[in-house]
Amino acid sequence: MRYFGGQYDVIVIGAGHAGSEAALAAARMGCKTLLLTINLDTIAFMPCNPSVGGPAKGIVVREIDALGGQMARNTDLTQIQMRLLNTGKGPAVQALRAQSDKAEYGRSMKHVIENQPNLTLRQGMVEEILTENGRVHGVCTQTGAEYFSRSVVLTTGTYLRGRIILGDVSYQSGPNGQLPALKLTDSLIDLGFDLVRFKTGTPPRVNKNSIDFSKMVAQPGDKEHWQFSFDDDIVVRDQVNCFLTYTSEQTHEIIGDNLHRAPLFSGEIQGRGPRYCPSIEDKVVRFKDRSSHQVFLEPEGRHTAEWYVQGMSTSLPEDVQIQMLRSIAGLERVEMLRPGYAIEYDALLPTQLWPTLESKAIPGLFTAGQINGTSGYEEAAGQGIIAGMNAALLALEKEPVILSRSDAYIGVMIDDLVTKGTAEPYRLLTSRAEHRLMLRNDNADLRLMEIGFKAGLLREEKYERMVEKREGIEKERQRLRSIRVQPDSVKLMFAAKDLPVPSNVSSLEQLLRRPGVSYDMVHEFSPLDQPLPNGVVQQVEIQVKYEGYVVRQEQEISKQQKLESRQLPREMDYRIVPGLSNEAKERLNDVLPINIGQAARVAGVTPADVSILLIWLESSARKASIHG
C-alpha cells in the first residue's frame, strides 16, 4: 500500500560519494532536500581502497572544494597519510593523494549530513522513479512511501542489480555484502533508458598482526603539511606508513595453475571491467614477461588491524587467494580477513544525459557517479556536486551550471561522458585534459570559487579569501614588473648558483622567469615589510615561469570558446541537414550536442561535418531574420 511520504525540492537517491555531495549542494543552496539511502551505516562508504586523490583525481577533489563541496575537507579531517605526487615534474601533473581512515571518513560525512540545514536523511530503498506529464515527479520506496519533488538525483553506485562473483560462487549483493537495488533497474528500463553491464573488483583485506613488515619497504607520508581543502582551520595529524612489496614467480605460477577457476576467464563475469585497474590475474596473463608486480599494503584506519592489499584485486576462489598472498614477501604467514571479489552492476549509457547531468528523456531526473559509467570516489563526487547544483538550480528556476573542458577536470570528465560515452568504467587521467596546464592542483580556487559562489553554494568568507589572494597575486606581479635591476646587482648571487648573468637591465619578473631562479632569490632585491602568504608566492612563481605556455593555451581555449558559443537546437533531427555524412547524422542524433564545440568532439563527426553544420546554422539564422 502506498502513502504520502513528503514533498521536497530535491530528492537524492544513494548516499555514497556522489549522493553525499549532491544532497549537501542542494541543501546548502537553500533547497528542501531528501537523501534516501539503503543503509544509514554506509554513508560515504569506501568499498575499495580507503584513499582519495592521485593524478587528476586529486585535482578533482580540490575542484569540489572550490565549488563548495565536502570531500576535500572530509579527507583532510580523516586522513592518516598525505603525499604530493609527481613533485619531480611540472605543476600541471602534480596532485595530492591521501590514505583515509575508512570508518572515520564515513562517520565524519554522516555527521555533516545529519547536521546540514534543509537536508533530511532517511533510510529507504527506492524501487521506482515517478513521472507525471513526461517529467520526474518523485520516487517510491520498497515500503510504499511516495516522496515528491521537482528534481531527483540518482546516485546508485554499484548497487543496481549488483552481483558479487568469488570463484565459482556468485550471489546478488551490493558492495561488501550490502543489499542490492534490484527493482530500480526495471523502473529505468520502463522509462526508456539504455543500460549496460559493468564490472569492478577489490582485493583481499589482511590482518596487520600477521604481516612481516621487515621484508617490505616503508612508504611514509610527506613531512610537509598538505591538505585538499582551501580552508585554513585543518589540524595537522600524525602520518601512518604504508609498505611496498612485490608478487613473486610463485605467485604467478599459482595464478596460472588456477586460471580455469577464474571467473574473469571462465565466462562467469559478463560485465566490462576497468582497463586502468585490472585484476592481478589479468595482469599476469597480459604481462607474461613481468616476473613481479608491485603490491602496496595500506592501513584501513588508525584503530583497526584490517589492511588493504593494493594491486591484488581478484575474483579467484578464497583458497587460491590465500595461496597467492602467502607467496609474497612479508605475507608468508598472513591471515586474510576478507577475500577479494568482483561485482557486476547496471549503469546508464551517459550519452543519454545533457552536460548538466540531467536526463534528456526525463526532465528533472539527474544521474551522477558510477551509474554514469565511471569508476572512483573522486569521479563520483565531482559529478555529484554538479548534479546536485543543477537539480537545485532547476528547482529554483535558475540557469544551470555547465563546466567546460577549460574550466575543470570535472568539466573534462562530464564532457567525455555525455559526448563520447564509455565502453568500460571511466577513469579520469591527466592525459584526457588538453588544457591541463590551466587545470592545476594549485589553482582550483582561482578557477572555480566564483562559479560556486554565484551559484549560491560556496560560503562568502571562503570566496572573499580567494578574492584577497587573487588581488595579492596581481599586486605582487605588478610590483615585480616595476622593479628593475642592473646586471652587476645580481652577478654575485647568480655566479654562486652557477646561473648565467643577464646582460641587460631586467625587471624582477624577467629574472624570475629565468630557469633556476626562485621567488626567494628575486625577493632579496626588494624585500617586503610583511611576507606574503605561501599561496600567493606559489602562484606568482608558477604564473611567471609558465606564462608563455599559459598564453598559448589561452589562445587555444579562446578558439574553442568561439565554437562553444555557437549553440545548436536541443531538439533537432540532424537527418535534415544536407551534406552531413550518414555516420555524423546518426551520432549527432544520439548525442544531441548543445553547441558546435561539443558536436566537433562527437565520435564519427569529421571537420567537414562541422563546417557543414556551421554553414547550416548561418543559413538558418538568415532565414529566421528574413521571416522575423
PDB file of N, CA and C in Angstrom, residues 333-381:
ATOM      1  N   ARG A 333      52.900 -15.633   6.329  1.00  0.00           N
ATOM      2  CA  ARG A 333      52.014 -16.172   7.371  1.00  0.00           C
ATOM      3  C   ARG A 333      50.761 -15.312   7.535  1.00  0.00           C
ATOM      4  N   VAL A 334      50.408 -14.621   6.482  1.00  0.00           N
ATOM      5  CA  VAL A 334      49.314 -13.655   6.576  1.00  0.00           C
ATOM      6  C   VAL A 334      47.971 -14.348   6.803  1.00  0.00           C
ATOM      7  N   GLU A 335      47.112 -13.674   7.545  1.00  0.00           N
ATOM      8  CA  GLU A 335      45.729 -14.117   7.752  1.00  0.00           C
ATOM      9  C   GLU A 335      44.811 -13.194   6.971  1.00  0.00           C
ATOM     10  N   MET A 336      43.990 -13.786   6.115  1.00  0.00           N
ATOM     11  CA  MET A 336      43.067 -12.999   5.291  1.00  0.00           C
ATOM     12  C   MET A 336      41.773 -12.752   6.057  1.00  0.00           C
ATOM     13  N   LEU A 337      41.405 -11.487   6.207  1.00  0.00           N
ATOM     14  CA  LEU A 337      40.177 -11.130   6.921  1.00  0.00           C
ATOM     15  C   LEU A 337      38.965 -11.129   5.995  1.00  0.00           C
ATOM     16  N   ARG A 338      39.152 -10.645   4.787  1.00  0.00           N
ATOM     17  CA  ARG A 338      38.072 -10.631   3.780  1.00  0.00           C
ATOM     18  C   ARG A 338      38.679 -11.007   2.431  1.00  0.00           C
ATOM     19  N   PRO A 339      38.025 -11.845   1.669  1.00  0.00           N
ATOM     20  CA  PRO A 339      38.534 -12.150   0.335  1.00  0.00           C
ATOM     21  C   PRO A 339      38.216 -11.030  -0.645  1.00  0.00           C
ATOM     22  N   GLY A 340      39.003 -10.937  -1.704  1.00  0.00           N
ATOM     23  CA  GLY A 340      38.668 -10.040  -2.794  1.00  0.00           C
ATOM     24  C   GLY A 340      37.492 -10.597  -3.582  1.00  0.00           C
ATOM     25  N   TYR A 341      36.855  -9.759  -4.385  1.00  0.00           N
ATOM     26  CA  TYR A 341      35.716 -10.213  -5.190  1.00  0.00           C
ATOM     27  C   TYR A 341      35.523  -9.270  -6.374  1.00  0.00           C
ATOM     28  N   ALA A 342      34.784  -9.731  -7.350  1.00  0.00           N
ATOM     29  CA  ALA A 342      34.329  -8.878  -8.449  1.00  0.00           C
ATOM     30  C   ALA A 342      32.856  -8.575  -8.233  1.00  0.00           C
ATOM     31  N   ILE A 343      32.414  -7.426  -8.706  1.00  0.00           N
ATOM     32  CA  ILE A 343      30.994  -7.086  -8.613  1.00  0.00           C
ATOM     33  C   ILE A 343      30.523  -6.536  -9.952  1.00  0.00           C
ATOM     34  N   GLU A 344      29.433  -7.088 -10.454  1.00  0.00           N
ATOM     35  CA  GLU A 344      28.781  -6.605 -11.666  1.00  0.00           C
ATOM     36  C   GLU A 344      27.586  -5.741 -11.286  1.00  0.00           C
ATOM     37  N   TYR A 345      27.286  -4.757 -12.121  1.00  0.00           N
ATOM     38  CA  TYR A 345      26.187  -3.843 -11.815  1.00  0.00           C
ATOM     39  C   TYR A 345      25.708  -3.180 -13.100  1.00  0.00           C
ATOM     40  N   ASP A 346      24.529  -2.589 -13.035  1.00  0.00           N
ATOM     41  CA  ASP A 346      23.955  -1.874 -14.177  1.00  0.00           C
ATOM     42  C   ASP A 346      24.386  -0.413 -14.161  1.00  0.00           C
ATOM     43  N   ALA A 347      24.608   0.126 -15.340  1.00  0.00           N
ATOM     44  CA  ALA A 347      24.927   1.547 -15.494  1.00  0.00           C
ATOM     45  C   ALA A 347      24.203   2.088 -16.718  1.00  0.00           C
ATOM     46  N   LEU A 348      24.006   3.398 -16.737  1.00  0.00           N
ATOM     47  CA  LEU A 348      23.378   4.062 -17.885  1.00  0.00           C
ATOM     48  C   LEU A 348      24.420   4.387 -18.940  1.00  0.00           C
ATOM     49  N   LEU A 349      24.029   4.387 -20.186  1.00  0.00           N
ATOM     50  CA  LEU A 349      24.870   4.976 -21.220  1.00  0.00           C
ATOM     51  C   LEU A 349      24.831   6.493 -21.019  1.00  0.00           C
ATOM     52  N   PRO A 350      25.967   7.127 -20.683  1.00  0.00           N
ATOM     53  CA  PRO A 350      25.925   8.546 -20.288  1.00  0.00           C
ATOM     54  C   PRO A 350      25.604   9.510 -21.421  1.00  0.00           C
ATOM     55  N   THR A 351      25.622   9.031 -22.680  1.00  0.00           N
ATOM     56  CA  THR A 351      25.222   9.919 -23.772  1.00  0.00           C
ATOM     57  C   THR A 351      23.731  10.239 -23.715  1.00  0.00           C
ATOM     58  N   GLN A 352      23.012   9.634 -22.789  1.00  0.00           N
ATOM     59  CA  GLN A 352      21.589   9.935 -22.589  1.00  0.00           C
ATOM     60  C   GLN A 352      21.386  11.164 -21.698  1.00  0.00           C
ATOM     61  N   LEU A 353      22.508  11.829 -21.350  1.00  0.00           N
ATOM     62  CA  LEU A 353      22.463  12.981 -20.443  1.00  0.00           C
ATOM     63  C   LEU A 353      22.898  14.251 -21.151  1.00  0.00           C
ATOM     64  N   TRP A 354      22.352  15.385 -20.688  1.00  0.00           N
ATOM     65  CA  TRP A 354      22.859  16.689 -21.069  1.00  0.00           C
ATOM     66  C   TRP A 354      24.126  16.984 -20.267  1.00  0.00           C
ATOM     67  N   PRO A 355      24.928  17.974 -20.656  1.00  0.00           N
ATOM     68  CA  PRO A 355      26.128  18.332 -19.873  1.00  0.00           C
ATOM     69  C   PRO A 355      25.829  18.796 -18.445  1.00  0.00           C
ATOM     70  N   THR A 356      24.568  19.067 -18.148  1.00  0.00           N
ATOM     71  CA  THR A 356      24.162  19.386 -16.771  1.00  0.00           C
ATOM     72  C   THR A 356      23.998  18.134 -15.926  1.00  0.00           C
ATOM     73  N   LEU A 357      24.087  16.954 -16.561  1.00  0.00           N
ATOM     74  CA  LEU A 357      23.818  15.629 -15.979  1.00  0.00           C
ATOM     75  C   LEU A 357      22.324  15.372 -15.785  1.00  0.00           C
ATOM     76  N   GLU A 358      21.488  16.167 -16.443  1.00  0.00           N
ATOM     77  CA  GLU A 358      20.054  15.919 -16.478  1.00  0.00           C
ATOM     78  C   GLU A 358      19.741  14.975 -17.633  1.00  0.00           C
ATOM     79  N   SER A 359      18.801  14.068 -17.407  1.00  0.00           N
ATOM     80  CA  SER A 359      18.379  13.138 -18.445  1.00  0.00           C
ATOM     81  C   SER A 359      17.732  13.884 -19.601  1.00  0.00           C
ATOM     82  N   LYS A 360      18.053  13.463 -20.828  1.00  0.00           N
ATOM     83  CA  LYS A 360      17.405  14.040 -22.000  1.00  0.00           C
ATOM     84  C   LYS A 360      15.958  13.571 -22.121  1.00  0.00           C
ATOM     85  N   ALA A 361      15.708  12.347 -21.647  1.00  0.00           N
ATOM     86  CA  ALA A 361      14.381  11.753 -21.824  1.00  0.00           C
ATOM     87  C   ALA A 361      13.397  12.180 -20.745  1.00  0.00           C
ATOM     88  N   ILE A 362      13.879  12.324 -19.518  1.00  0.00           N
ATOM     89  CA  ILE A 362      13.007  12.644 -18.375  1.00  0.00           C
ATOM     90  C   ILE A 362      13.485  13.930 -17.723  1.00  0.00           C
ATOM     91  N   PRO A 363      12.934  15.077 -18.078  1.00  0.00           N
ATOM     92  CA  PRO A 363      13.347  16.333 -17.452  1.00  0.00           C
ATOM     93  C   PRO A 363      13.224  16.265 -15.925  1.00  0.00           C
ATOM     94  N   GLY A 364      14.217  16.828 -15.255  1.00  0.00           N
ATOM     95  CA  GLY A 364      14.204  16.844 -13.791  1.00  0.00           C
ATOM     96  C   GLY A 364      14.920  15.665 -13.161  1.00  0.00           C
ATOM     97  N   LEU A 365      15.263  14.644 -13.954  1.00  0.00           N
ATOM     98  CA  LEU A 365      15.974  13.477 -13.435  1.00  0.00           C
ATOM     99  C   LEU A 365      17.452  13.603 -13.774  1.00  0.00           C
ATOM    100  N   PHE A 366      18.292  13.647 -12.735  1.00  0.00           N
ATOM    101  CA  PHE A 366      19.738  13.761 -12.888  1.00  0.00           C
ATOM    102  C   PHE A 366      20.391  12.465 -12.418  1.00  0.00           C
ATOM    103  N   THR A 367      21.547  12.133 -12.973  1.00  0.00           N
ATOM    104  CA  THR A 367      22.288  10.965 -12.515  1.00  0.00           C
ATOM    105  C   THR A 367      23.749  11.355 -12.306  1.00  0.00           C
ATOM    106  N   ALA A 368      24.412  10.678 -11.360  1.00  0.00           N
ATOM    107  CA  ALA A 368      25.815  11.003 -11.059  1.00  0.00           C
ATOM    108  C   ALA A 368      26.514   9.794 -10.465  1.00  0.00           C
ATOM    109  N   GLY A 369      27.798   9.676 -10.766  1.00  0.00           N
ATOM    110  CA  GLY A 369      28.610   8.614 -10.166  1.00  0.00           C
ATOM    111  C   GLY A 369      28.713   7.390 -11.041  1.00  0.00           C
ATOM    112  N   GLN A 370      28.855   6.226 -10.405  1.00  0.00           N
ATOM    113  CA  GLN A 370      29.110   5.001 -11.157  1.00  0.00           C
ATOM    114  C   GLN A 370      27.933   4.572 -12.031  1.00  0.00           C
ATOM    115  N   ILE A 371      26.740   5.064 -11.739  1.00  0.00           N
ATOM    116  CA  ILE A 371      25.611   4.774 -12.630  1.00  0.00           C
ATOM    117  C   ILE A 371      25.855   5.392 -14.000  1.00  0.00           C
ATOM    118  N   ASN A 372      26.716   6.418 -14.082  1.00  0.00           N
ATOM    119  CA  ASN A 372      27.058   7.046 -15.361  1.00  0.00           C
ATOM    120  C   ASN A 372      28.264   6.396 -16.031  1.00  0.00           C
ATOM    121  N   GLY A 373      28.720   5.273 -15.478  1.00  0.00           N
ATOM    122  CA  GLY A 373      29.800   4.536 -16.126  1.00  0.00           C
ATOM    123  C   GLY A 373      31.193   4.908 -15.686  1.00  0.00           C
ATOM    124  N   THR A 374      31.327   5.615 -14.564  1.00  0.00           N
ATOM    125  CA  THR A 374      32.657   5.997 -14.099  1.00  0.00           C
ATOM    126  C   THR A 374      33.139   5.049 -13.006  1.00  0.00           C
ATOM    127  N   SER A 375      34.415   5.181 -12.657  1.00  0.00           N
ATOM    128  CA  SER A 375      34.984   4.454 -11.522  1.00  0.00           C
ATOM    129  C   SER A 375      35.639   5.473 -10.599  1.00  0.00           C
ATOM    130  N   GLY A 376      35.717   5.181  -9.329  1.00  0.00           N
ATOM    131  CA  GLY A 376      36.434   6.075  -8.423  1.00  0.00           C
ATOM    132  C   GLY A 376      35.537   6.973  -7.604  1.00  0.00           C
ATOM    133  N   TYR A 377      35.943   7.171  -6.344  1.00  0.00           N
ATOM    134  CA  TYR A 377      35.194   8.051  -5.436  1.00  0.00           C
ATOM    135  C   TYR A 377      35.225   9.493  -5.937  1.00  0.00           C
ATOM    136  N   GLU A 378      36.387   9.912  -6.451  1.00  0.00           N
ATOM    137  CA  GLU A 378      36.550  11.313  -6.839  1.00  0.00           C
ATOM    138  C   GLU A 378      35.694  11.658  -8.052  1.00  0.00           C
ATOM    139  N   GLU A 379      35.697  10.772  -9.057  1.00  0.00           N
ATOM    140  CA  GLU A 379      34.854  10.996 -10.230  1.00  0.00           C
ATOM    141  C   GLU A 379      33.382  11.066  -9.827  1.00  0.00           C
ATOM    142  N   ALA A 380      32.990  10.191  -8.881  1.00  0.00           N
ATOM    143  CA  ALA A 380      31.601  10.187  -8.415  1.00  0.00           C
ATOM    144  C   ALA A 380      31.259  11.496  -7.715  1.00  0.00           C
ATOM    145  N   ALA A 381      32.114  11.929  -6.800  1.00  0.00           N
ATOM    146  CA  ALA A 381      31.845  13.156  -6.048  1.00  0.00           C
ATOM    147  C   ALA A 381      31.825  14.377  -6.963  1.00  0.00           C
TER     148      ALA A 381
END
